[in-house]
Coordinates of N, CA and C in Angstrom, one line a residue:
M1 N 38.3 118.7 -173.6 CA 38.8 119.4 -172.4 C 38.9 118.7 -171.3
S2 N 39.7 119.0 -170.3 CA 39.6 118.6 -169.1 C 38.9 119.7 -167.9
A3 N 37.9 119.4 -167.7 CA 36.9 120.2 -167.1 C 37.4 120.4 -165.5
A4 N 38.0 119.1 -165.2 CA 38.9 119.5 -163.7 C 39.9 120.4 -163.6
D5 N 40.4 120.7 -164.7 CA 41.5 121.9 -164.8 C 40.9 123.0 -165.1
S6 N 39.6 123.4 -165.3 CA 39.1 124.7 -165.4 C 38.3 125.3 -164.2
S7 N 38.3 126.8 -164.5 CA 37.5 127.6 -163.1 C 37.1 128.9 -163.7
A8 N 36.5 129.6 -163.2 CA 35.7 130.8 -163.8 C 36.7 131.6 -164.4
D9 N 38.1 131.9 -164.2 CA 38.9 132.8 -164.4 C 40.1 132.1 -165.4
V10 N 40.1 130.7 -165.0 CA 41.4 130.1 -165.9 C 40.7 128.8 -166.3
M11 N 41.1 128.6 -167.7 CA 40.5 127.7 -168.5 C 41.7 126.5 -169.1
V12 N 41.8 125.5 -169.0 CA 43.0 124.4 -169.4 C 42.3 123.5 -170.4
F13 N 43.0 123.6 -171.4 CA 42.5 122.4 -172.4 C 43.9 121.6 -172.7
R14 N 43.2 120.2 -172.7 CA 44.2 119.2 -172.7 C 43.3 118.2 -173.8
P15 N 43.9 117.7 -174.8 CA 43.2 116.8 -175.7 C 43.1 115.4 -175.0
V16 N 41.8 114.8 -174.7 CA 41.3 113.7 -174.3 C 42.3 112.3 -174.8
F17 N 42.3 112.4 -175.9 CA 42.9 111.3 -176.8 C 44.5 111.3 -176.5
G18 N 45.3 112.1 -176.0 CA 46.6 112.3 -175.8 C 46.8 111.6 -174.5
R19 N 46.0 112.1 -173.5 CA 45.7 111.8 -172.5 C 45.6 110.1 -172.0
V20 N 44.6 109.8 -172.9 CA 44.5 108.5 -172.7 C 45.5 107.6 -173.3
L21 N 46.2 107.9 -174.4 CA 47.1 107.4 -174.7 C 48.4 107.3 -173.9
A22 N 48.5 108.2 -173.4 CA 49.9 108.6 -172.3 C 49.5 107.5 -171.4
V23 N 48.3 107.5 -170.8 CA 48.0 106.5 -169.6 C 48.2 104.9 -170.2
V24 N 47.8 104.6 -171.1 CA 47.9 103.1 -171.7 C 49.2 103.1 -171.8
V25 N 50.4 103.7 -172.6 CA 51.5 103.4 -172.9 C 52.4 103.2 -171.3
I26 N 52.0 104.1 -170.6 CA 52.7 104.0 -169.1 C 52.2 103.0 -168.4
V27 N 51.1 102.5 -168.7 CA 50.7 101.1 -167.8 C 51.2 100.2 -168.5
L28 N 51.4 99.9 -170.1 CA 51.7 98.7 -170.5 C 53.5 98.8 -170.4
C29 N 54.4 99.9 -170.0 CA 55.6 100.0 -169.8 C 55.8 99.4 -168.7
A30 N 55.1 100.1 -167.6 CA 54.8 99.6 -166.0 C 54.8 97.9 -165.9
A31 N 53.8 97.8 -166.7 CA 53.5 96.0 -166.6 C 54.7 95.3 -167.2
G32 N 55.0 95.7 -168.1 CA 56.3 94.9 -168.9 C 57.1 94.9 -168.1
A33 N 57.6 95.9 -167.4 CA 58.8 95.8 -166.5 C 58.4 94.9 -165.4
I34 N 57.3 95.0 -164.5 CA 57.1 94.2 -163.5 C 56.9 92.7 -164.1
S35 N 56.4 92.2 -165.0 CA 56.2 90.9 -165.6 C 57.6 90.4 -166.1
G36 N 58.5 91.3 -166.7 CA 60.0 91.0 -166.9 C 60.8 90.7 -165.7
L37 N 60.7 91.5 -164.7 CA 61.5 91.2 -163.7 C 61.3 89.9 -162.9
V38 N 60.0 89.4 -163.1 CA 59.4 88.5 -162.4 C 59.9 86.9 -163.1
A39 N 59.8 87.2 -164.5 CA 60.2 86.2 -165.3 C 61.6 85.8 -165.3
D40 N 62.7 87.2 -165.8 CA 64.0 87.2 -165.7 C 64.7 88.3 -165.9
A41 N 64.7 88.4 -164.0 CA 65.0 89.7 -163.7 C 66.5 90.2 -164.3
G42 N 67.5 89.3 -164.3 CA 68.9 89.8 -165.2 C 68.7 90.4 -166.5
A43 N 67.8 89.5 -167.3 CA 67.4 90.4 -168.8 C 66.8 91.5 -169.0
T44 N 65.7 91.4 -167.9 CA 65.0 92.7 -168.1 C 65.5 94.0 -167.6
L45 N 66.6 93.9 -166.7 CA 67.2 94.8 -165.9 C 67.8 95.9 -167.2
R46 N 68.4 95.0 -168.3 CA 69.0 96.0 -169.3 C 68.0 96.7 -170.3
F47 N 66.5 96.5 -170.2 CA 65.6 97.0 -170.8 C 64.8 98.2 -169.9
L48 N 65.1 98.2 -168.7 CA 64.2 99.1 -167.5 C 64.6 100.7 -168.0
P49 N 66.0 100.9 -168.2 CA 66.0 102.4 -168.8 C 65.3 103.0 -169.9
L50 N 65.1 101.9 -171.0 CA 64.5 102.3 -172.3 C 62.9 102.4 -172.2
L51 N 62.3 101.5 -171.2 CA 60.8 101.6 -170.7 C 60.7 102.8 -170.2
A52 N 61.4 103.1 -169.2 CA 61.3 104.6 -168.4 C 61.3 105.7 -169.5
L53 N 62.5 105.5 -170.6 CA 62.3 106.7 -171.5 C 61.3 106.9 -172.1
L54 N 60.6 105.5 -172.8 CA 59.1 105.6 -173.3 C 58.3 106.4 -172.6
G55 N 58.0 106.0 -171.2 CA 57.0 106.5 -170.6 C 57.0 107.7 -170.4
T56 N 58.6 108.3 -170.1 CA 58.5 109.9 -169.8 C 58.7 110.5 -171.3
A57 N 58.6 109.8 -172.1 CA 58.9 110.8 -173.6 C 57.1 110.8 -173.7
V58 N 56.4 109.9 -173.3 CA 55.0 110.2 -173.5 C 54.1 110.4 -172.7
W59 N 54.8 110.8 -171.7 CA 54.0 112.0 -170.7 C 54.4 113.3 -170.9
A60 N 55.7 113.4 -171.6 CA 55.8 114.7 -171.9 C 55.4 115.3 -173.2
A61 N 55.0 114.1 -174.3 CA 54.4 114.4 -175.4 C 52.9 114.6 -175.2
Y62 N 52.3 113.8 -174.6 CA 51.0 113.6 -174.9 C 50.0 114.0 -173.4
W63 N 50.6 114.0 -172.0 CA 50.1 114.2 -170.9 C 50.1 115.8 -170.6
R64 N 51.1 116.2 -170.8 CA 51.9 117.3 -170.3 C 51.0 118.4 -170.7
P65 N 51.2 118.5 -172.4 CA 50.8 119.6 -173.0 C 49.8 120.2 -172.8
A66 N 49.3 121.5 -172.8 CA 48.1 121.8 -173.0 C 48.2 123.6 -173.2
V67 N 46.7 123.8 -173.3 CA 46.5 125.4 -173.6 C 45.9 126.0 -172.4
V68 N 46.4 126.9 -171.8 CA 45.8 127.7 -170.5 C 45.4 129.0 -170.7
V69 N 44.3 129.4 -170.5 CA 43.6 130.6 -170.8 C 43.4 131.5 -169.4
T70 N 44.3 132.5 -169.1 CA 44.1 132.9 -167.9 C 43.6 134.6 -168.0
P71 N 43.4 135.5 -167.3 CA 42.8 136.9 -167.4 C 44.2 137.4 -168.2
A72 N 45.2 137.1 -168.0 CA 46.2 138.3 -168.3 C 46.9 137.6 -169.3
A73 N 47.0 136.4 -169.7 CA 47.5 135.8 -170.8 C 47.1 134.2 -171.4
V74 N 47.8 133.8 -172.6 CA 47.6 132.5 -173.0 C 48.8 131.9 -172.8
E75 N 48.8 130.7 -172.3 CA 50.1 129.9 -172.0 C 50.0 128.7 -172.8
L76 N 50.9 128.7 -173.8 CA 51.0 127.4 -174.7 C 51.9 126.4 -174.2
R77 N 51.4 125.5 -173.2 CA 52.4 124.3 -172.8 C 52.9 123.6 -173.7
N78 N 53.9 123.3 -174.4 CA 54.4 122.4 -175.3 C 55.4 121.3 -174.6
V79 N 55.9 120.6 -175.7 CA 56.5 119.4 -174.9 C 57.9 120.0 -174.4
T80 N 59.0 120.9 -175.1 CA 59.9 121.4 -174.1 C 59.8 122.7 -173.6
R81 N 58.8 123.4 -173.9 CA 59.0 124.7 -173.2 C 57.3 125.3 -173.0
T82 N 57.3 126.3 -172.1 CA 55.8 127.0 -172.2 C 56.1 128.2 -172.5
V83 N 55.3 128.9 -173.1 CA 55.4 130.2 -173.8 C 54.0 131.0 -173.0
E84 N 54.5 131.9 -172.5 CA 53.5 133.0 -172.2 C 52.9 134.2 -173.0
L85 N 52.0 134.1 -173.8 CA 51.3 135.4 -174.6 C 50.6 136.1 -174.1
P86 N 50.8 137.5 -173.4 CA 49.8 138.3 -172.9 C 48.7 139.0 -174.1
W87 N 47.5 139.0 -173.4 CA 46.3 139.3 -174.2 C 46.9 140.6 -175.4
P88 N 47.3 141.4 -175.1 CA 47.5 142.5 -175.9 C 48.7 142.3 -176.8
A89 N 49.4 141.3 -176.9 CA 50.2 140.5 -178.2 C 49.3 139.7 -178.9
V90 N 48.2 139.3 -178.6 CA 47.4 138.3 -179.5 C 46.9 139.1 -180.7
Q91 N 47.2 139.1 -181.9 CA 46.8 139.8 -183.1 C 45.8 138.8 -184.0
R92 N 46.0 137.7 -184.0 CA 45.3 136.6 -184.8 C 45.4 135.5 -184.4
I93 N 44.3 134.6 -184.4 CA 44.0 133.1 -183.9 C 43.8 132.2 -185.3
D94 N 44.7 131.5 -185.3 CA 44.9 130.4 -186.4 C 44.7 129.4 -186.1
T95 N 44.0 128.2 -187.0 CA 44.0 126.5 -186.7 C 44.1 125.9 -188.0
R96 N 45.2 126.6 -189.0 CA 45.3 125.6 -190.2 C 46.1 124.8 -189.9
F97 N 47.2 124.5 -189.3 CA 47.8 123.1 -189.1 C 47.8 123.0 -187.6
A98 N 47.3 123.9 -186.6 CA 47.3 123.7 -185.3 C 46.7 125.3 -184.7
L99 N 46.4 124.9 -183.7 CA 45.9 126.5 -183.0 C 47.2 127.5 -182.7
T100 N 47.4 128.4 -183.4 CA 48.5 129.1 -183.6 C 48.2 130.4 -183.6
L101 N 48.8 131.2 -182.5 CA 48.7 132.6 -182.4 C 49.6 133.5 -183.0
H102 N 49.2 134.4 -183.7 CA 50.2 135.4 -184.4 C 50.4 136.7 -183.3
T103 N 51.5 137.1 -183.2 CA 51.9 138.0 -182.3 C 53.0 138.9 -182.8
P104 N 53.2 140.0 -182.2 CA 54.5 140.9 -182.8 C 55.7 140.1 -182.6
Y105 N 55.6 139.2 -181.6 CA 57.0 138.5 -181.1 C 57.1 137.3 -182.3
G106 N 56.3 137.0 -183.2 CA 56.1 135.9 -184.0 C 55.0 134.9 -183.8
Q107 N 54.9 133.7 -184.7 CA 53.7 132.8 -184.4 C 54.2 131.7 -183.5
Y108 N 53.0 131.3 -182.8 CA 53.2 130.3 -181.7 C 52.3 129.4 -181.8
A109 N 52.5 128.0 -182.0 CA 51.6 126.8 -182.0 C 51.7 126.2 -181.0
A110 N 50.4 125.6 -180.7 CA 50.2 124.7 -179.5 C 50.1 123.4 -179.7
W111 N 51.1 122.8 -179.3 CA 51.4 121.2 -179.6 C 50.2 120.4 -179.1
A112 N 49.4 120.9 -178.2 CA 48.1 120.4 -177.5 C 46.8 120.3 -178.7
A113 N 46.9 121.1 -179.3 CA 45.5 121.3 -180.2 C 46.1 121.4 -181.6
P114 N 46.3 120.1 -182.3 CA 46.6 119.7 -183.8 C 45.2 120.1 -184.3
A115 N 45.5 120.3 -185.7 CA 44.3 120.3 -186.6 C 43.9 118.8 -186.9
P116 N 42.2 118.9 -187.2 CA 42.0 117.6 -187.4 C 42.3 116.6 -188.7
G117 N 42.4 115.5 -188.7 CA 42.7 114.9 -190.1 C 41.3 115.0 -190.9
R118 N 41.4 114.3 -191.9 CA 40.1 114.6 -193.2 C 38.9 113.3 -192.3
A119 N 39.4 112.5 -191.6 CA 38.5 111.3 -191.2 C 37.8 111.9 -189.8
Q120 N 38.4 113.0 -189.1 CA 37.6 113.3 -187.9 C 36.6 114.5 -188.6
V121 N 37.1 115.4 -189.8 CA 36.5 116.4 -190.3 C 34.9 115.8 -190.9
R122 N 35.1 114.6 -191.4 CA 34.0 113.8 -192.2 C 33.1 113.4 -191.3
L123 N 33.4 113.4 -190.0 CA 32.2 112.9 -189.1 C 31.9 114.3 -188.2
S124 N 32.2 115.4 -188.6 CA 31.5 116.2 -188.0 C 30.3 116.7 -188.6
G125 N 29.4 117.6 -187.7 CA 27.9 117.9 -187.9 C 27.7 119.2 -188.1
P126 N 26.5 119.5 -188.4 CA 26.2 121.1 -188.3 C 26.3 122.0 -186.6
A127 N 26.3 121.2 -185.9 CA 26.4 121.5 -184.7 C 28.0 122.1 -184.4
D128 N 28.9 121.8 -185.1 CA 30.3 122.0 -184.8 C 30.4 123.3 -185.4
V129 N 29.8 123.8 -186.3 CA 30.0 125.2 -186.6 C 28.9 126.5 -186.2
R130 N 28.1 126.0 -185.3 CA 27.2 127.0 -184.6 C 27.6 127.2 -183.1
D131 N 27.0 128.9 -183.2 CA 27.4 129.5 -181.8 C 28.9 129.8 -181.4
L132 N 29.8 129.9 -182.6 CA 31.1 130.1 -182.4 C 31.6 131.3 -182.0
P133 N 32.7 131.9 -181.5 CA 33.2 133.1 -181.4 C 33.2 134.0 -182.8
S134 N 32.6 135.0 -182.8 CA 32.6 135.9 -184.0 C 33.7 135.9 -185.1
S135 N 34.9 135.9 -184.3 CA 36.4 135.9 -185.3 C 36.5 134.7 -185.5
T136 N 35.7 133.5 -185.5 CA 35.8 132.1 -185.9 C 35.4 132.5 -187.6
Y137 N 34.7 133.0 -187.9 CA 33.8 132.9 -189.3 C 34.5 133.5 -190.1
G138 N 34.8 133.3 -191.5 CA 35.3 133.8 -192.5 C 34.1 134.2 -193.7
A139 N 34.3 134.4 -194.9 CA 33.8 135.2 -195.7 C 32.7 134.4 -196.1
G140 N 31.4 134.9 -195.9 CA 30.1 134.0 -195.9 C 30.0 133.0 -194.9
G141 N 30.3 133.3 -193.7 CA 30.0 132.4 -192.6 C 30.9 131.2 -192.8
T142 N 31.9 130.8 -193.5 CA 32.5 129.6 -193.6 C 33.4 129.6 -192.3
V143 N 33.6 128.2 -192.0 CA 34.6 127.9 -191.0 C 35.4 127.0 -191.3
R144 N 37.1 127.1 -190.9 CA 37.9 126.3 -191.5 C 37.9 125.3 -190.7
A145 N 38.4 124.1 -191.0 CA 38.3 122.8 -190.7 C 38.7 122.6 -189.1
G146 N 40.1 123.3 -188.8 CA 40.8 123.4 -187.7 C 39.7 124.1 -186.7
D147 N 38.6 124.7 -187.0 CA 37.7 125.6 -185.8 C 36.8 124.9 -185.7
L148 N 36.4 123.5 -186.2 CA 35.3 122.7 -185.8 C 35.2 122.6 -184.4
A149 N 34.2 122.8 -183.7 CA 34.0 122.6 -182.4 C 34.3 121.2 -181.8
S150 N 34.1 120.2 -182.5 CA 34.5 118.8 -182.2 C 35.9 118.3 -182.3
T151 N 36.8 119.5 -182.7 CA 38.3 119.0 -182.9 C 38.9 119.6 -181.7
G152 N 40.2 119.1 -181.7 CA 41.2 119.4 -180.5 C 41.4 120.9 -180.8
S153 N 42.0 121.5 -182.1 CA 42.2 123.0 -182.6 C 41.1 123.7 -182.5
G154 N 39.8 123.0 -182.5 CA 38.6 124.2 -182.8 C 38.2 124.5 -181.1
Q155 N 38.3 123.3 -180.3 CA 37.8 123.4 -178.7 C 39.1 124.5 -178.4
A156 N 40.3 124.6 -178.4 CA 41.3 125.2 -178.2 C 41.0 126.8 -178.6
A157 N 40.6 126.9 -179.7 CA 40.4 128.1 -180.1 C 39.6 128.8 -180.0
L158 N 38.3 127.9 -179.4 CA 37.0 128.5 -178.9 C 37.2 129.3 -177.6
L159 N 37.9 128.4 -176.8 CA 38.3 129.3 -175.4 C 39.4 130.4 -175.6
V160 N 39.9 130.4 -176.6 CA 40.9 131.8 -176.7 C 40.5 132.7 -177.3
R161 N 39.6 132.4 -178.1 CA 38.7 133.6 -179.0 C 37.6 134.1 -177.9
A162 N 36.9 133.4 -177.3 CA 35.9 133.9 -176.6 C 36.5 134.8 -175.3
R163 N 37.6 134.3 -174.6 CA 38.3 135.4 -173.9 C 38.6 136.6 -174.7
W164 N 39.5 136.3 -175.8 CA 40.1 137.4 -176.5 C 39.0 138.6 -176.9
E165 N 37.8 137.9 -177.7 CA 36.7 138.7 -177.8 C 35.9 139.6 -176.9
A166 N 36.0 138.9 -175.5 CA 35.4 139.7 -174.2 C 36.3 140.9 -173.9
L167 N 37.4 140.5 -173.9 CA 38.5 142.0 -173.5 C 38.6 142.8 -174.8
R168 N 38.3 142.2 -176.0 CA 38.4 143.3 -176.9 C 37.0 144.0 -176.7
D169 N 35.7 143.6 -177.0 CA 34.7 144.1 -176.4 C 34.6 145.0 -175.4
A170 N 35.2 144.7 -174.5 CA 35.4 145.6 -173.3 C 36.5 146.7 -173.3
G171 N 37.1 146.9 -174.3 CA 38.0 148.0 -174.8 C 39.2 147.7 -174.1
V172 N 39.9 146.7 -173.5 CA 40.9 146.3 -172.9 C 42.0 146.5 -174.0
L173 N 41.6 146.0 -175.2 CA 42.6 145.8 -176.3 C 42.8 147.3 -177.2
N174 N 42.1 148.0 -176.9 CA 41.8 149.1 -178.0 C 43.2 149.9 -178.1
D175 N 44.1 150.0 -177.0 CA 45.4 150.5 -177.0 C 46.6 149.6 -176.5
P176 N 46.8 148.3 -177.5 CA 47.5 147.4 -176.9 C 49.1 147.6 -176.6
R177 N 49.7 147.4 -175.4 CA 50.9 147.8 -175.3 C 51.9 146.6 -174.4
L178 N 52.7 146.4 -175.2 CA 53.6 145.5 -174.7 C 54.8 145.7 -173.9
E179 N 54.6 145.1 -172.8 CA 55.4 145.3 -171.5 C 57.1 144.7 -171.8
R180 N 57.0 143.7 -172.4 CA 58.4 143.0 -172.8 C 58.5 142.9 -174.1
E181 N 59.9 142.8 -174.5 CA 60.5 142.7 -175.9 C 60.3 141.3 -176.5
R182 N 60.3 140.7 -175.3 CA 59.8 138.7 -175.9 C 58.8 138.4 -174.9
P183 N 58.4 137.4 -175.3 CA 57.3 136.6 -174.3 C 57.9 135.9 -173.4
R184 N 57.4 135.6 -172.0 CA 58.1 134.6 -171.1 C 58.0 133.3 -171.8
V185 N 59.2 132.7 -171.7 CA 59.4 131.4 -171.7 C 59.9 130.7 -170.5
R186 N 59.3 129.4 -170.4 CA 60.0 128.5 -169.3 C 60.5 127.1 -169.8
W187 N 61.5 127.0 -169.9 CA 61.9 125.7 -170.4 C 61.5 124.7 -169.4
H188 N 61.3 123.3 -170.2 CA 61.0 122.4 -169.0 C 62.7 121.4 -169.1
V189 N 63.1 122.2 -167.9 CA 64.4 121.7 -167.8 C 64.6 120.1 -167.4
G190 N 64.0 120.2 -166.1 CA 63.6 118.9 -165.6 C 63.4 117.8 -166.5
T191 N 62.4 117.9 -167.3 CA 61.9 116.8 -168.3 C 63.2 116.8 -169.6
L192 N 63.5 117.7 -170.0 CA 64.8 117.5 -170.6 C 65.9 116.9 -170.4
A193 N 66.4 117.1 -169.2 CA 67.5 116.7 -168.4 C 67.0 115.0 -168.1
A194 N 65.5 114.5 -167.8 CA 65.3 113.3 -167.3 C 65.8 112.6 -168.8
I195 N 65.1 113.1 -170.0 CA 65.1 112.1 -171.1 C 66.8 112.3 -171.8
G196 N 67.4 113.2 -171.5 CA 68.8 113.0 -172.0 C 69.4 111.9 -171.1
V197 N 69.4 111.9 -169.7 CA 69.8 110.7 -168.6 C 69.5 109.3 -169.2
L198 N 67.8 109.3 -169.4 CA 67.7 107.8 -169.7 C 67.9 107.6 -171.1
I199 N 68.2 108.6 -172.2 CA 68.7 108.1 -173.5 C 70.0 107.5 -173.1
A200 N 70.7 108.1 -172.5 CA 72.0 107.6 -172.2 C 72.4 106.5 -171.3
A201 N 71.5 106.3 -170.3 CA 71.3 104.8 -169.7 C 71.1 103.7 -170.7
S202 N 70.1 104.0 -171.3 CA 69.6 103.0 -172.2 C 70.3 102.6 -173.2
V203 N 71.0 103.4 -174.0 CA 72.5 103.3 -174.7 C 73.4 102.3 -174.1
L204 N 73.9 102.7 -173.0 CA 74.9 101.9 -172.1 C 74.2 100.7 -171.8
A205 N 72.8 100.6 -171.3 CA 72.5 99.4 -170.8 C 72.5 98.2 -171.9
L206 N 72.0 98.8 -173.1 CA 72.0 97.8 -174.2 C 73.0 97.5 -175.0
A207 N 74.2 98.3 -174.6 CA 75.3 98.0 -175.2 C 76.3 97.0 -174.3
L208 N 75.8 97.0 -173.2 CA 76.6 95.8 -172.2 C 76.3 94.3 -172.5

């Protein structure tokens, strides 16, 4: 979780691995472009759109995605769009494949919070199942692998469940009413347009 993006009222989860990966790939793309231009500018110019496309795609897939918990809603900031789900709409929180919120609108998964692989589960310890929100535990106090506190899906689910349970216990969700027939969705038009332009430019540059 990125603590720099958190406050008392708003909590933002971003996977550390994804952000590190994005930085590494973008730095490598920039370094490759610079070294190529110095060595052979004419040949390298053809590959600049492709390098820019790779950097933009990695930024969109691994840097930008997040789960944002606010007093009013949960925002799932995915690759192509951000979905805002108000708390009264949240019926169940699942982590089987990724953090997934079940609502009357449908099911919405968080790109930023995938469930862990077997290797990561094997590295977990007793601390990963202690002091979690009560709705995390299943029959007999069992905890699903995706809810382990050391995993991305588990960390994101902990933030969502903690706020959801606090609202539930305060009676805020006793009579849930939805103000909209559909959740608010913000498409990442700028990102999609940039990727489309860079794909076209890459194909054109490599074809010449």
